[in-house]
Short mmCIF file of C-alpha atoms in Angstrom, two decimals:
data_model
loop_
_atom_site.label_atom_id
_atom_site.label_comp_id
_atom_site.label_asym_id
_atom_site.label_seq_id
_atom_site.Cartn_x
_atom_site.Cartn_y
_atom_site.Cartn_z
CA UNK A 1 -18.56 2.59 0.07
CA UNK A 2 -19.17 6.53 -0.10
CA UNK A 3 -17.19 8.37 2.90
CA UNK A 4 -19.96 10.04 5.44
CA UNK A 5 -19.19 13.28 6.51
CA UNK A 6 -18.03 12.07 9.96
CA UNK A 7 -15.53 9.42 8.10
CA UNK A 8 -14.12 12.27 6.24
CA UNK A 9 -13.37 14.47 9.03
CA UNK A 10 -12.17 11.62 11.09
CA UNK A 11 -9.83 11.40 7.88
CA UNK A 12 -8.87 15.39 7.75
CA UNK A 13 -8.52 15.22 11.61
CA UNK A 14 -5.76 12.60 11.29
CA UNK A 15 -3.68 14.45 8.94
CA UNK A 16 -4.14 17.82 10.89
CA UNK A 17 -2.61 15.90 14.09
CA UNK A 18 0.02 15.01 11.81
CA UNK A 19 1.22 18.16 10.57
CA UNK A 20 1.01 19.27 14.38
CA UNK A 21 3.17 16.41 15.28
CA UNK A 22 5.60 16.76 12.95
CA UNK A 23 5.80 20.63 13.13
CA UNK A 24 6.39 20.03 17.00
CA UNK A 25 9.20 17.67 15.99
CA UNK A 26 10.61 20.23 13.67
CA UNK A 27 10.59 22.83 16.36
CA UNK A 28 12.50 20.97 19.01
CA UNK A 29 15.22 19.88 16.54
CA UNK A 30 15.15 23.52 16.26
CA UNK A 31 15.63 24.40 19.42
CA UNK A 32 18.15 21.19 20.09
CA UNK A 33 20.59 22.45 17.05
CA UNK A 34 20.10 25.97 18.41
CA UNK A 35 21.33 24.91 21.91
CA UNK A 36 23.75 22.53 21.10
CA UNK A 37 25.38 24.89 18.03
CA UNK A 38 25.30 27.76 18.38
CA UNK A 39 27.12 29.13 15.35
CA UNK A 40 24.19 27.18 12.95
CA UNK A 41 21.39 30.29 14.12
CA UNK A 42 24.70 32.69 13.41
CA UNK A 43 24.65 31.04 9.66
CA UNK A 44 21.45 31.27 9.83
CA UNK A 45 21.05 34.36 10.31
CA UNK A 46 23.77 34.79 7.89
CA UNK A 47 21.73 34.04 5.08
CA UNK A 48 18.41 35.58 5.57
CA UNK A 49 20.39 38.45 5.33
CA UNK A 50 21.64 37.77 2.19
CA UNK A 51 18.63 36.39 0.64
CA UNK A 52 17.30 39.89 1.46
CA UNK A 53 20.18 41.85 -0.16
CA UNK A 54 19.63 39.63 -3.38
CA UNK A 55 16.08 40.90 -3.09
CA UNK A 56 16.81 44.64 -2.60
CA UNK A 57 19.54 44.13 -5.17
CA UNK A 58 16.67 42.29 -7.99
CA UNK A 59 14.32 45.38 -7.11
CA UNK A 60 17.49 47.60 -8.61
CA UNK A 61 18.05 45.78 -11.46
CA UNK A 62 21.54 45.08 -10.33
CA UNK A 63 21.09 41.55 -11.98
CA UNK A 64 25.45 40.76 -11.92
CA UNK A 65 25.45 41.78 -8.41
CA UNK A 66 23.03 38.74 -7.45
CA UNK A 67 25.16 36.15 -8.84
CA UNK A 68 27.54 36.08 -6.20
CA UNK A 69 25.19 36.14 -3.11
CA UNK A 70 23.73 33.60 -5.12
CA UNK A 71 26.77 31.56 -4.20
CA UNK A 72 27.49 32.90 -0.79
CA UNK A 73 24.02 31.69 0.38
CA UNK A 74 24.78 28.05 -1.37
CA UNK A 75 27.94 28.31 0.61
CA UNK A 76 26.29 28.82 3.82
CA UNK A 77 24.43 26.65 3.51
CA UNK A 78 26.69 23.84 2.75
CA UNK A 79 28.37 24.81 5.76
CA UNK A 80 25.13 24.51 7.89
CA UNK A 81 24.87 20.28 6.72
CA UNK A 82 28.56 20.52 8.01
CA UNK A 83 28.08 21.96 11.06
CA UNK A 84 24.92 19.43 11.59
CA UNK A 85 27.45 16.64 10.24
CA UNK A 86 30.00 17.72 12.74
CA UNK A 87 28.07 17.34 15.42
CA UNK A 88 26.74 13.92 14.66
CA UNK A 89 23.15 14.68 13.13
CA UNK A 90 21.92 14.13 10.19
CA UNK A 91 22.26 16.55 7.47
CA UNK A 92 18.89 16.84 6.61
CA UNK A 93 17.96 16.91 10.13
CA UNK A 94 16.18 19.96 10.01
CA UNK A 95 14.57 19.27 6.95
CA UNK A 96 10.53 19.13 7.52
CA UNK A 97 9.21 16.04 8.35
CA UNK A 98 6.42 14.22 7.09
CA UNK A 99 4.29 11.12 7.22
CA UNK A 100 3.73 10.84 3.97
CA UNK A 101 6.14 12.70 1.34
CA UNK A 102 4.03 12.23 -1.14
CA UNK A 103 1.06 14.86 -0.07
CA UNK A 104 3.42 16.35 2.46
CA UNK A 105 0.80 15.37 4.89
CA UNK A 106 -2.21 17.00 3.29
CA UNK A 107 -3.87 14.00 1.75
CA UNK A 108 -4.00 15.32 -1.82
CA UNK A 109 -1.76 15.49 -4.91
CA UNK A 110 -2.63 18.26 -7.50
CA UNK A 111 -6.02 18.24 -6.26
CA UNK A 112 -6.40 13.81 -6.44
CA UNK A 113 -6.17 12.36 -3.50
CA UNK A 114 -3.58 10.69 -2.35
CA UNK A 115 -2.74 6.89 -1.81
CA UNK A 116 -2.44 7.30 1.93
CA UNK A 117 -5.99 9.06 1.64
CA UNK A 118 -7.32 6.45 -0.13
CA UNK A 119 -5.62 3.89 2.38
CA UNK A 120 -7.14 5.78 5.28
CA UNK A 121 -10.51 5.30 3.44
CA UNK A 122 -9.96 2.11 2.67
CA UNK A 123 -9.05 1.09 6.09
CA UNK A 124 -12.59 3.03 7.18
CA UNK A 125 -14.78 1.03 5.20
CA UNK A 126 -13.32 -2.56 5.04
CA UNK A 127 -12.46 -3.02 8.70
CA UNK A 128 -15.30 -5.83 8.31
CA UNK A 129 -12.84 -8.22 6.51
CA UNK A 130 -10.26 -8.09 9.73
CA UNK A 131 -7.16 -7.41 7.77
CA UNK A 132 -5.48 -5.60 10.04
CA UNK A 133 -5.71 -8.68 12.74
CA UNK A 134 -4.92 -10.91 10.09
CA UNK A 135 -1.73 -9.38 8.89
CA UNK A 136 -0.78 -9.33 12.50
CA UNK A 137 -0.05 -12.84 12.20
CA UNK A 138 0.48 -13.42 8.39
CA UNK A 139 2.85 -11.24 7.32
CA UNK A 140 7.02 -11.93 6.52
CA UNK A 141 8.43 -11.90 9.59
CA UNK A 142 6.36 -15.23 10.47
CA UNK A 143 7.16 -16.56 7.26
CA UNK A 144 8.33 -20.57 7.84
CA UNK A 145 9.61 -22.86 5.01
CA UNK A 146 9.91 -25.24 8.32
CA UNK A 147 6.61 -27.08 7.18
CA UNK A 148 7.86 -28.18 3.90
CA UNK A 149 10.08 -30.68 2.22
CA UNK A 150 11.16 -31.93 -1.50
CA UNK A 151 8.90 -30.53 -4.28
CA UNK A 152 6.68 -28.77 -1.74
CA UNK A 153 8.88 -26.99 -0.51
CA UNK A 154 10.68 -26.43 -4.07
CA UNK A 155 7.29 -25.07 -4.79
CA UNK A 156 6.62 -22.85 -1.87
CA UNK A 157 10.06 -21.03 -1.93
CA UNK A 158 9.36 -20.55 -5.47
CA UNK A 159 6.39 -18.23 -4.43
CA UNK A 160 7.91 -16.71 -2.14
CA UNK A 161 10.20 -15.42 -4.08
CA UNK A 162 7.37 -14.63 -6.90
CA UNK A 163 5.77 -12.80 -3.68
CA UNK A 164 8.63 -10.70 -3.41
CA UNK A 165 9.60 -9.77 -6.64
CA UNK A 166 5.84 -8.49 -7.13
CA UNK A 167 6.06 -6.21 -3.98
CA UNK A 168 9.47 -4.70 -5.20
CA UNK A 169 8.09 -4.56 -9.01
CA UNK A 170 4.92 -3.02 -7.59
CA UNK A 171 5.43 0.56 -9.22
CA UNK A 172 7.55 -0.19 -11.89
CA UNK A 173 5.90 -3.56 -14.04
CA UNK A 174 2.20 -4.67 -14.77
CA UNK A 175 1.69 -8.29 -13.21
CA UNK A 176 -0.66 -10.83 -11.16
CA UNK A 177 -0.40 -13.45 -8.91
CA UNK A 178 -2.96 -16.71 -8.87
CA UNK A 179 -2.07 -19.06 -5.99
CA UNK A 180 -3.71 -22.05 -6.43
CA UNK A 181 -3.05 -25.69 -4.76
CA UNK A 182 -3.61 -28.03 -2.17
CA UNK A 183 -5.56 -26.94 1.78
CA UNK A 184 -3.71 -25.15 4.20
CA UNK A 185 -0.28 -24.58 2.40
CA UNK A 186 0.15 -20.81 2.48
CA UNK A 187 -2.07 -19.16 -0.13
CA UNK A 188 -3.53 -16.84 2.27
CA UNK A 189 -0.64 -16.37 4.04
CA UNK A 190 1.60 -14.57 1.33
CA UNK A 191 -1.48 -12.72 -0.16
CA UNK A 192 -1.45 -11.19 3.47
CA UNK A 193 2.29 -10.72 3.65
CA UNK A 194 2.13 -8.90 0.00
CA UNK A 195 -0.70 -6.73 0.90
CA UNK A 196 0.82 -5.65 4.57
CA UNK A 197 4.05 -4.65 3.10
CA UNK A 198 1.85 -2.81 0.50
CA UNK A 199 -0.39 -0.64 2.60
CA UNK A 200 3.40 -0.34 4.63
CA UNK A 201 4.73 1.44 1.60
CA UNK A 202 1.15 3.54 1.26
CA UNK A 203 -0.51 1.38 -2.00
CA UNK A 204 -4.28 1.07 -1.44
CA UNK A 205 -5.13 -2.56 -0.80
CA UNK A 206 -8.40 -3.90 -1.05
CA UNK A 207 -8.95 -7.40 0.80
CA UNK A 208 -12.41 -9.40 0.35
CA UNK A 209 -12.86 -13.57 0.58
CA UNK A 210 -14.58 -14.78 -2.41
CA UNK A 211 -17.98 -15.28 -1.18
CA UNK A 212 -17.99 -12.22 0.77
CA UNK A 213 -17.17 -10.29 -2.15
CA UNK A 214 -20.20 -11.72 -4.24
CA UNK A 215 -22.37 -11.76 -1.49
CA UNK A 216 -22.03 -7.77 -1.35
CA UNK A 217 -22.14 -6.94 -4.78
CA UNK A 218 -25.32 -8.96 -5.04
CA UNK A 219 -27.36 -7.58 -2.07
CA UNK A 220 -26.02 -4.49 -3.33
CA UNK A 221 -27.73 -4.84 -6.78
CA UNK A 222 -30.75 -6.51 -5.96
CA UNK A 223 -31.66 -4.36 -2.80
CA UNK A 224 -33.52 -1.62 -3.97
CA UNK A 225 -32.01 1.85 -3.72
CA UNK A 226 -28.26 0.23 -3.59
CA UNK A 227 -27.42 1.65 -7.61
CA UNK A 228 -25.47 4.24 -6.34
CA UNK A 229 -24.11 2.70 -3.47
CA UNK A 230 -22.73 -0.02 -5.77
CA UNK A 231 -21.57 2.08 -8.37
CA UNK A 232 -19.35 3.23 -5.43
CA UNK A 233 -18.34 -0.30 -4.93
CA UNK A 234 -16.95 -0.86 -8.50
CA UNK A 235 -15.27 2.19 -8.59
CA UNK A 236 -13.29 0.94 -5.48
CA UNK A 237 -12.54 -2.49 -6.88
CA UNK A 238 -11.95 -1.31 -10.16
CA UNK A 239 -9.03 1.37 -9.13
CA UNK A 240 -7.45 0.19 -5.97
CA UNK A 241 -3.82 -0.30 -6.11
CA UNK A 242 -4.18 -3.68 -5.48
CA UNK A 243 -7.14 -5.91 -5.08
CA UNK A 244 -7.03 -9.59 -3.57
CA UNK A 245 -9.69 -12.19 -3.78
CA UNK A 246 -9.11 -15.20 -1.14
CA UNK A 247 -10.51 -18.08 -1.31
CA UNK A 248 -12.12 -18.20 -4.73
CA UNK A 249 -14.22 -21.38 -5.56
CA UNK A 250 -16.33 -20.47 -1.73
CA UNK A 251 -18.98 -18.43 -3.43
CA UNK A 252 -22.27 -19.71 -4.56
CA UNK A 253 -21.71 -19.95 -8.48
CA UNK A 254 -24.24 -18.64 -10.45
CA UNK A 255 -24.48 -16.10 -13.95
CA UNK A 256 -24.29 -12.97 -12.12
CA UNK A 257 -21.55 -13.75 -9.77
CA UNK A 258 -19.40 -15.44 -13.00
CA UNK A 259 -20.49 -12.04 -14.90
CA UNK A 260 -19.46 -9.76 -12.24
CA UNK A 261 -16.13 -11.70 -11.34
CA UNK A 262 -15.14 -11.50 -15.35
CA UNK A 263 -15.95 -7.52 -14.99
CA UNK A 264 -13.38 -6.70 -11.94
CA UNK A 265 -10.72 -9.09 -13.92
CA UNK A 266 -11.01 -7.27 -17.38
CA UNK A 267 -11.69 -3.34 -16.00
CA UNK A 268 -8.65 -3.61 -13.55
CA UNK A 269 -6.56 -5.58 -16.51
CA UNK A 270 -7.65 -2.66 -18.83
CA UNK A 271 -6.45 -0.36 -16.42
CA UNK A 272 -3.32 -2.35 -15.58
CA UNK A 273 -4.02 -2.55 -11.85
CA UNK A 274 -2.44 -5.76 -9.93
CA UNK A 275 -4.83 -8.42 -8.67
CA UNK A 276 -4.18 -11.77 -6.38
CA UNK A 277 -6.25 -14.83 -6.33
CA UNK A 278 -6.19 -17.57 -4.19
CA UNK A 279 -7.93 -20.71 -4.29
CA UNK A 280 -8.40 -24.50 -3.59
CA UNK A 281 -9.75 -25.18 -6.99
CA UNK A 282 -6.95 -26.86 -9.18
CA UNK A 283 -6.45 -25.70 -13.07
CA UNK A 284 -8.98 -27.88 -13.68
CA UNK A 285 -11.84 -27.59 -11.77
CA UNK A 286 -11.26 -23.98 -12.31
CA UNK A 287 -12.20 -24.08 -15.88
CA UNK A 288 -15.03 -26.32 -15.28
CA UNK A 289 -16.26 -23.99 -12.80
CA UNK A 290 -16.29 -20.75 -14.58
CA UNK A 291 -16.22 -19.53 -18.14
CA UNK A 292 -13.79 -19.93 -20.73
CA UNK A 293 -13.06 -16.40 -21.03
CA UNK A 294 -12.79 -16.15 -16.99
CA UNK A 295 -10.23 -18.97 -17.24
CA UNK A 296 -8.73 -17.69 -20.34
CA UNK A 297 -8.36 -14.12 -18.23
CA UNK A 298 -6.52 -16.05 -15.05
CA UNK A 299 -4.14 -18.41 -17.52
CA UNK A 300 -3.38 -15.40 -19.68
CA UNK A 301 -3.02 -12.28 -17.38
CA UNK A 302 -1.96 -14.07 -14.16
CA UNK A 303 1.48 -15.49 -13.09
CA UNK A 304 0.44 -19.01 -11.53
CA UNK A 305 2.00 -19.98 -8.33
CA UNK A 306 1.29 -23.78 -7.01
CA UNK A 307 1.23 -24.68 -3.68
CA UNK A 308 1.25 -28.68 -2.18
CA UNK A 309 2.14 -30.16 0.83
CA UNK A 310 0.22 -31.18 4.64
CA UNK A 311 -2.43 -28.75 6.09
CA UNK A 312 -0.05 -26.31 8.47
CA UNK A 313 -3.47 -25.18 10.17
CA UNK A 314 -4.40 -28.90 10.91
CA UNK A 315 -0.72 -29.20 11.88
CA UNK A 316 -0.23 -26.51 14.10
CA UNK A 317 -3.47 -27.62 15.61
CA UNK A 318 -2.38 -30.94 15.88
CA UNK A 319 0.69 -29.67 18.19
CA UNK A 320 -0.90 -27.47 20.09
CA UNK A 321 -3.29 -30.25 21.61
CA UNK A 322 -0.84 -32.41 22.61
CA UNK A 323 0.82 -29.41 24.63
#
């Protein structure tokens, strides 16, 4: 999970071509207002000259005297957002632009990096779970309640809306989502339309099937000379914004995967960051399955979401050969 040196300034590269970008941007606005208005540079111009007469005026104590440039340089530049106004831009046009507002492009806040910086990273190391192909399909926009009818579909526009509510309640309330239910009736598909809009808005997301997930931590522990490489790993699971675990009920069962499972549940409750399950398993065979406190951690902590209905994966297939 550790960044090598070449991932990291891959990483630093990126957000140097942004600030170039964006300062380019800046510039020709610049040079656009500038050619297109020319009294804005006059106002301009206006008040660096009275910012520097405050100054002279601060070095000789003259505090009274600074008051009122104080107000002529808020005046002018009121009347520069009028003059933009006036001419159809935007009044923050010429404003600096960035990527992210956040870091302002650099990648770090107070010396932590950012969420885009750990999204970058993020993206890096977990290309190997194909999210970024997947959410090309699964995402809102080819969201269908077309495949659905009576208490099925009662049930899937009920997530949906659950779906939604946790995306805009991402920053401000504590929650998790379990989807559980029937093959083939959209699980998946609105963990991957949560976590695009997510990593849209710059949240960390952290996307591993079931068995894949257990399958790594285990090689990880067992291999020798992995300890630090899977302390890495935890850390990751532990503090992403938002980790989702598809397809639980796929892994090989055993004491160390049920141990390690109850671990990421209770370290990212304790620190009260959001996780989604999905699985096949009803209520249950889910409490057969795993422990009591496991199933106690999911019933307690987790807002449970249903799903029912026909296979839409059989029954897209099931169109598509008859075309």
């Amino acid at each position: 999970m550790a960044l090598t040196n070449a991932q990291y300034d891959s990483i630093m590269r990126n957000y140097e071509k942004k600030q170039s970008k964006n300062a380019y941007l800046l510039n020709s606005r610049f040079k656009e207002i500038l050619e297109k208005i020319p009294e804005y540079q006059e106002t301009d111009h206006a008040i660096s000259s009275l910012c520097m007469e405050r100054g002279r005026q601060l070095l000789n104590g003259d505090k009274h005297a600074t008051a009122s440039l104080h107000d002529q340089v808020l005046s002018l530049s009121r009347k520069k957002k009028e003059l933009l106004k006036e001419a159809g831009y935007p009044d923050d046009y010429l404003e600096p632009v960035y990527d992210c507002p956040l870091c302002r492009d650099t990648g770090f806040i107070d010396g932590e990096k950012c969420s885009c910086f750990k999204q970058a990273i993020i993206n890096l190391l977990y290309e190997q779970s194909n999210i970024k192909e997947m959410l090309q399909e699964e995402n809102f926009s080819k969201l269908s309640m077309d495949y659905y009818i009576g208490e099925d579909l009662e049930r899937f526009s009920h997530a949906v809306d659950g779906s939604r509510k946790f995306i805009e309640d991402f920053n401000l309330d504590y929650h998790n989502l379990f989807f559980y239910g029937t093959v083939g009736t959209g699980k998946s598909f609105l963990s991957s339309c949560i976590a695009k809009e997510l990593m849209d808005r710059g949240h960390s997301v952290i996307y591993f099937s079931s068995s894949k997930l257990f399958d790594t931590l285990s090689k990880m522990t067992f291999e020798h000379g992995g300890k630090e490489e899977l302390s890495r790993i935890y850390d990751d699971l532990y503090n992403c914004d938002l980790l989702i675990i598809d397809d639980l009920g796929t892994e090989l069962t055993n004491s160390f995967v049920a141990s390690s499972f109850f671990s990421c549940l209770n370290e990212r409750h304790l620190r009260k960051n959001p996780t989604i399950i999905s699985t096949n398993l009803s209520l249950e065979e889910l409490s057969m399955r795993y422990s009591e406190r496991i199933f106690s951690r999911i019933t307690s902590y987790f807002h449970l979401y249903k799903l029912t209905g026909q296979d839409i994966r059989m029954h897209k297939k099931r169109i598509a050969n008859r075309k």
